[in-house]
Coordinates of C-alpha atoms in Angstrom, one line a residue:
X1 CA 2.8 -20.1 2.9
X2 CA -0.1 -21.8 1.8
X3 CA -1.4 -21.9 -1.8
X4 CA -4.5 -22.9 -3.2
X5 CA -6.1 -23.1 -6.7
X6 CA -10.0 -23.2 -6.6
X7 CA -13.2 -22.4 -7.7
X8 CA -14.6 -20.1 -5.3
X9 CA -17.0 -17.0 -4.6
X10 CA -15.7 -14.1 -2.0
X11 CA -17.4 -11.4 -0.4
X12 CA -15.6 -8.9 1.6
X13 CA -18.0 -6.5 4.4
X14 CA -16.7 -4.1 7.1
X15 CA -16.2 -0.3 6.0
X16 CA -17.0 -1.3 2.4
X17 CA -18.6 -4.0 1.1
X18 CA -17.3 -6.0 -2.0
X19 CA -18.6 -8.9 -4.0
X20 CA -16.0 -11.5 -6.2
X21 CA -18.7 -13.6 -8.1
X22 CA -17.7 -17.9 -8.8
X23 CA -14.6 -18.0 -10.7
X24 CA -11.1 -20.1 -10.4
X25 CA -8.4 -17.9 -8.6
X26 CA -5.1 -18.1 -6.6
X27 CA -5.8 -18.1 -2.8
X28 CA -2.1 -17.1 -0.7
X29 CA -2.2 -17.7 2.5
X30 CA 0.6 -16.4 4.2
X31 CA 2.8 -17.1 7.7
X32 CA 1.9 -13.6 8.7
X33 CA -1.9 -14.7 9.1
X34 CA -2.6 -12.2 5.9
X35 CA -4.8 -13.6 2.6
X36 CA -4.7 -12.1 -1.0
X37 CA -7.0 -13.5 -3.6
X38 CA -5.4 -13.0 -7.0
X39 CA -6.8 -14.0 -10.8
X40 CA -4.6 -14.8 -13.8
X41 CA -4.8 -11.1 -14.6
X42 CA -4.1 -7.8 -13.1
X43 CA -0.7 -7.7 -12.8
X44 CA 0.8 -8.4 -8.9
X45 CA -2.2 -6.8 -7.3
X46 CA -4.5 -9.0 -5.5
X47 CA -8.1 -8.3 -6.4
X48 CA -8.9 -8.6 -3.0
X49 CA -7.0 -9.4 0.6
X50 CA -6.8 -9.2 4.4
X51 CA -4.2 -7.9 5.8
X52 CA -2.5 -8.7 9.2
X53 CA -3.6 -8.7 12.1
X54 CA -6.3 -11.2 10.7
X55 CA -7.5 -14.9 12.2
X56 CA -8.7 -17.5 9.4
X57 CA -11.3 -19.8 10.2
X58 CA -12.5 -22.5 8.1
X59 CA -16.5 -23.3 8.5
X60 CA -18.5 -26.1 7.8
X61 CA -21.0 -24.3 5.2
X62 CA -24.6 -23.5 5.7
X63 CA -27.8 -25.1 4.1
X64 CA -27.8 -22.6 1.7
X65 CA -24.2 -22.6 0.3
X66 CA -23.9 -27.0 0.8
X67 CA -26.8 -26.7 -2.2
X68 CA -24.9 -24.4 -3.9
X69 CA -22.1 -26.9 -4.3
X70 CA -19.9 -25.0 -1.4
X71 CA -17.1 -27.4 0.1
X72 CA -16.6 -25.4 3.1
X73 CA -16.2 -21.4 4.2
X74 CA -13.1 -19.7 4.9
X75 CA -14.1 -16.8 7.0
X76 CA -11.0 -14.3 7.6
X77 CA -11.3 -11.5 10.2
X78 CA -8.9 -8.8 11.3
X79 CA -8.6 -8.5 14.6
X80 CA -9.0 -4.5 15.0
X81 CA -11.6 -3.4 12.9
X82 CA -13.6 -6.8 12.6
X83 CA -13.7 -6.2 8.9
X84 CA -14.4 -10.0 7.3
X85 CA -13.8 -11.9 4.1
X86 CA -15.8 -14.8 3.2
X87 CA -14.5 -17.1 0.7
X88 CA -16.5 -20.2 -0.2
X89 CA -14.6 -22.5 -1.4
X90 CA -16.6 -24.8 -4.8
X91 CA -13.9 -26.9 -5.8
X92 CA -10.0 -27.2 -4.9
X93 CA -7.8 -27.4 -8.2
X94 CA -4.3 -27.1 -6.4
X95 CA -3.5 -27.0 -2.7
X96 CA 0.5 -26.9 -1.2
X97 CA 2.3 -25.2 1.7
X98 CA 5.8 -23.9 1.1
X99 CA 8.2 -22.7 4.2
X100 CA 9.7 -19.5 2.6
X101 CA 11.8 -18.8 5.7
X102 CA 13.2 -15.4 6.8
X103 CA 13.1 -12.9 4.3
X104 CA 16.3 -10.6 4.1
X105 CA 14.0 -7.9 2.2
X106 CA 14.5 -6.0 -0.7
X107 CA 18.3 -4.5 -1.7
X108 CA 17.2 -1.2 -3.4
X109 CA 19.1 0.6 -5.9
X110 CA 18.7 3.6 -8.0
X111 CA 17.0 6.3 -6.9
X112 CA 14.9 4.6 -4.3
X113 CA 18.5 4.0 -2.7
X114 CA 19.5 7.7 -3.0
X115 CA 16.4 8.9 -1.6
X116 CA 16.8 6.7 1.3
X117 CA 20.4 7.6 1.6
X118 CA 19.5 11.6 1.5
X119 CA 17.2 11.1 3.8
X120 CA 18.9 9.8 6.4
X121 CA 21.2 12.8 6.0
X122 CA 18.4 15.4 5.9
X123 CA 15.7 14.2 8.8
X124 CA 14.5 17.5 8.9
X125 CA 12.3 16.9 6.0
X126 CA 10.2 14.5 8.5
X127 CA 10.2 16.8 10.8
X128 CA 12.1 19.4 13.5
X129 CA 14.6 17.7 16.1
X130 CA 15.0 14.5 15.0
X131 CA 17.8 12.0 15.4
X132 CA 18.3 9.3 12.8
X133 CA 18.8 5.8 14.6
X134 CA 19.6 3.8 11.9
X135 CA 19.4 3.2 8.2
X136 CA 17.9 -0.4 7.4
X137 CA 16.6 -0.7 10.8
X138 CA 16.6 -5.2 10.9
X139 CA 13.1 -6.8 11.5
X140 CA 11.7 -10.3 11.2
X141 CA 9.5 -9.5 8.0
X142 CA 12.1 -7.6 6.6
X143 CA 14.3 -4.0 7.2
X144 CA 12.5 -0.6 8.1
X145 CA 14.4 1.9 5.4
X146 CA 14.9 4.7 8.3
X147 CA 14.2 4.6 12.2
X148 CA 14.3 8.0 14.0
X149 CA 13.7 9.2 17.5
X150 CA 12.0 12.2 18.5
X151 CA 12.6 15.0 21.1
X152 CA 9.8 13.2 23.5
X153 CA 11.6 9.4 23.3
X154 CA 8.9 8.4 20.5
X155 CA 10.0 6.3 17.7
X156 CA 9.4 6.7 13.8
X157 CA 9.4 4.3 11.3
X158 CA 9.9 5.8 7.7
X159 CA 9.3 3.9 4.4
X160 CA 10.8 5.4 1.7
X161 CA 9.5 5.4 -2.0
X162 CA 10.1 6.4 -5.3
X163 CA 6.1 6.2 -6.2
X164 CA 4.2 5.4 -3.4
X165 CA 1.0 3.3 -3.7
X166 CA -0.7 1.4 -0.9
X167 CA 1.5 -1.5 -1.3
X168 CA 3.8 0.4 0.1
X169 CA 1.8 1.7 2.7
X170 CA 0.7 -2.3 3.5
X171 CA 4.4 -2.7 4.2
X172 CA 5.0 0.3 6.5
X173 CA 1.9 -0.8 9.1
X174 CA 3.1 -4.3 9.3
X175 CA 6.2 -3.0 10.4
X176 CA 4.4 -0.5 12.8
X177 CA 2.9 -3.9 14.2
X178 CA 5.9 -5.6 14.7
X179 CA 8.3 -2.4 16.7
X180 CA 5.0 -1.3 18.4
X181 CA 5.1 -4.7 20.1
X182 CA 8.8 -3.8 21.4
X183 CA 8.9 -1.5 24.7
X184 CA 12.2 -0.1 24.2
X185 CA 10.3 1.4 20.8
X186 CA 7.0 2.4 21.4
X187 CA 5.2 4.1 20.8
X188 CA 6.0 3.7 17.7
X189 CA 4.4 5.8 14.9
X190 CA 5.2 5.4 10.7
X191 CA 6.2 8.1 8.0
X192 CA 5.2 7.1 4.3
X193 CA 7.9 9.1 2.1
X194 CA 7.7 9.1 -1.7
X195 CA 8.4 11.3 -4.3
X196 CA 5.1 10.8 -5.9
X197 CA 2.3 9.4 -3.7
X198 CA -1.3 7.9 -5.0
X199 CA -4.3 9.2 -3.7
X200 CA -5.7 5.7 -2.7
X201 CA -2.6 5.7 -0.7
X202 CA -2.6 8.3 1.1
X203 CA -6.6 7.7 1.9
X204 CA -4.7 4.2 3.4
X205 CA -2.4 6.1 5.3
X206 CA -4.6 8.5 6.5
X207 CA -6.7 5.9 7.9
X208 CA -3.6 4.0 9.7
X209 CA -2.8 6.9 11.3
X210 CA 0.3 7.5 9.1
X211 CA 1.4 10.9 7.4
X212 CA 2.7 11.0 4.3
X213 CA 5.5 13.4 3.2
X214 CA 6.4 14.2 -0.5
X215 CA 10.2 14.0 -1.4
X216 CA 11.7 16.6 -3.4
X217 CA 14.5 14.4 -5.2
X218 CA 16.8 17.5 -6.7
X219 CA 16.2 19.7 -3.7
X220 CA 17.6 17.0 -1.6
X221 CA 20.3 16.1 -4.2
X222 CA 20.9 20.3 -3.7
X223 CA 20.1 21.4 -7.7
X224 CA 17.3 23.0 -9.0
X225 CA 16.4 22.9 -12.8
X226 CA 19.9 21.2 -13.5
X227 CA 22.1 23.6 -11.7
X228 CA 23.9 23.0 -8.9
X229 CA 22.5 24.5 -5.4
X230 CA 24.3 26.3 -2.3
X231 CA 23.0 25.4 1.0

């Protein structure tokens, strides 16, 4: 992972277009090709990024930008939908690389742990005839909460949520990008289930061909209102 501090200008073109004027942020750089740009503010969202799978380039800059006081370009590019980021780069505060090694993902608790573990009991709610294949499916980037098959040999990958924002729905397609890659999976296609889910997020979804399903906690815990439930 590579991290720089700079002074820098972005511009982001492809289905939208989006403009980050000259100002110092955090550039992250990550081993799985993907780029966030983040500002000291905002919480842990980035305010804008590429996501895998994307090439980074680094350009000698124009006439135009070289009188501007632009060091050099950084031109990112996804490699399906040729969307593009532009950073120019003014001035470099901070600049490190850091090997972070394999990830073993995060150990959930609560009632993102419950949900998962209902789930795996109760794969109807994704949908008729499925068979689970295993909880905490292992990856490189990390475990896939729930693998199932389906009557036709087709593998799903679901990703289970308590509130589901695109973050979440970020995770689930690089995951869809790794198994999809395996031939004893594909075709491979991905399940986003929350109990809540955002709008933006399910716009996401929609767009990487991923449905979204809506978790009813104390139906699958088997009360309703408090009171315990008869199947």
């Amino acid at each position: 992972m590579r991290l720089v501090i700079a002074r820098c200008s972005v511009d982001y073109t492809g289905r939208l277009t989006a403009h980050l004027p000259l100002a110092t942020r955090l550039l992250v750089h990550k081993g799985d090709g993907s780029l966030l740009v983040h500002s000291d503010g905002g919480s842990y969202k980035p305010l804008n990024w590429m996501s895998p799978p994307c090439r980074l380039d680094v350009e000698e800059p124009d006439a135009d930008s070289l009188a501007a006081g632009v060091r050099e370009h950084w031109r990112v590019t996804h490699a399906k939908t040729g969307d593009a980021l532009l950073v120019r780069i003014y001035e470099v505060l901070h600049d490190s690389s850091h090997e972070l090694g394999i990830d073993p993902g995060l150990q959930k608790d609560g009632v993102e742990a419950d949900l998962q573990r209902l789930l795996a009991e109760q794969v109807d709610v994704i949908g008729e005839n499925l068979t689970l294949v295993r909880r905490e499916f292992p990856t490189a980037i990390g475990p896939v909460d729930l693998l199932l098959r389906d009557p036709a040999g087709g593998t799903i990958a679901v990703e289970v949520k308590r509130r589901g924002d695109i973050d979440g729905v970020e995770q689930l397609t690089r995951y869809l990008e790794l198994l999809g890659r395996d031939p004893h999976l594909a075709p491979v296609t991905g399940v986003f289930a929350a109990q809540e889910i955002k709008p933006q997020a399910k716009v996401l979804a929609a767009d990487r061909g991923i449905r979204c399903v809506t978790l009813d906690y104390e139906g699958m815990k088997g009360t309703e209102s408090g009171a315990p439930r008869l199947f």
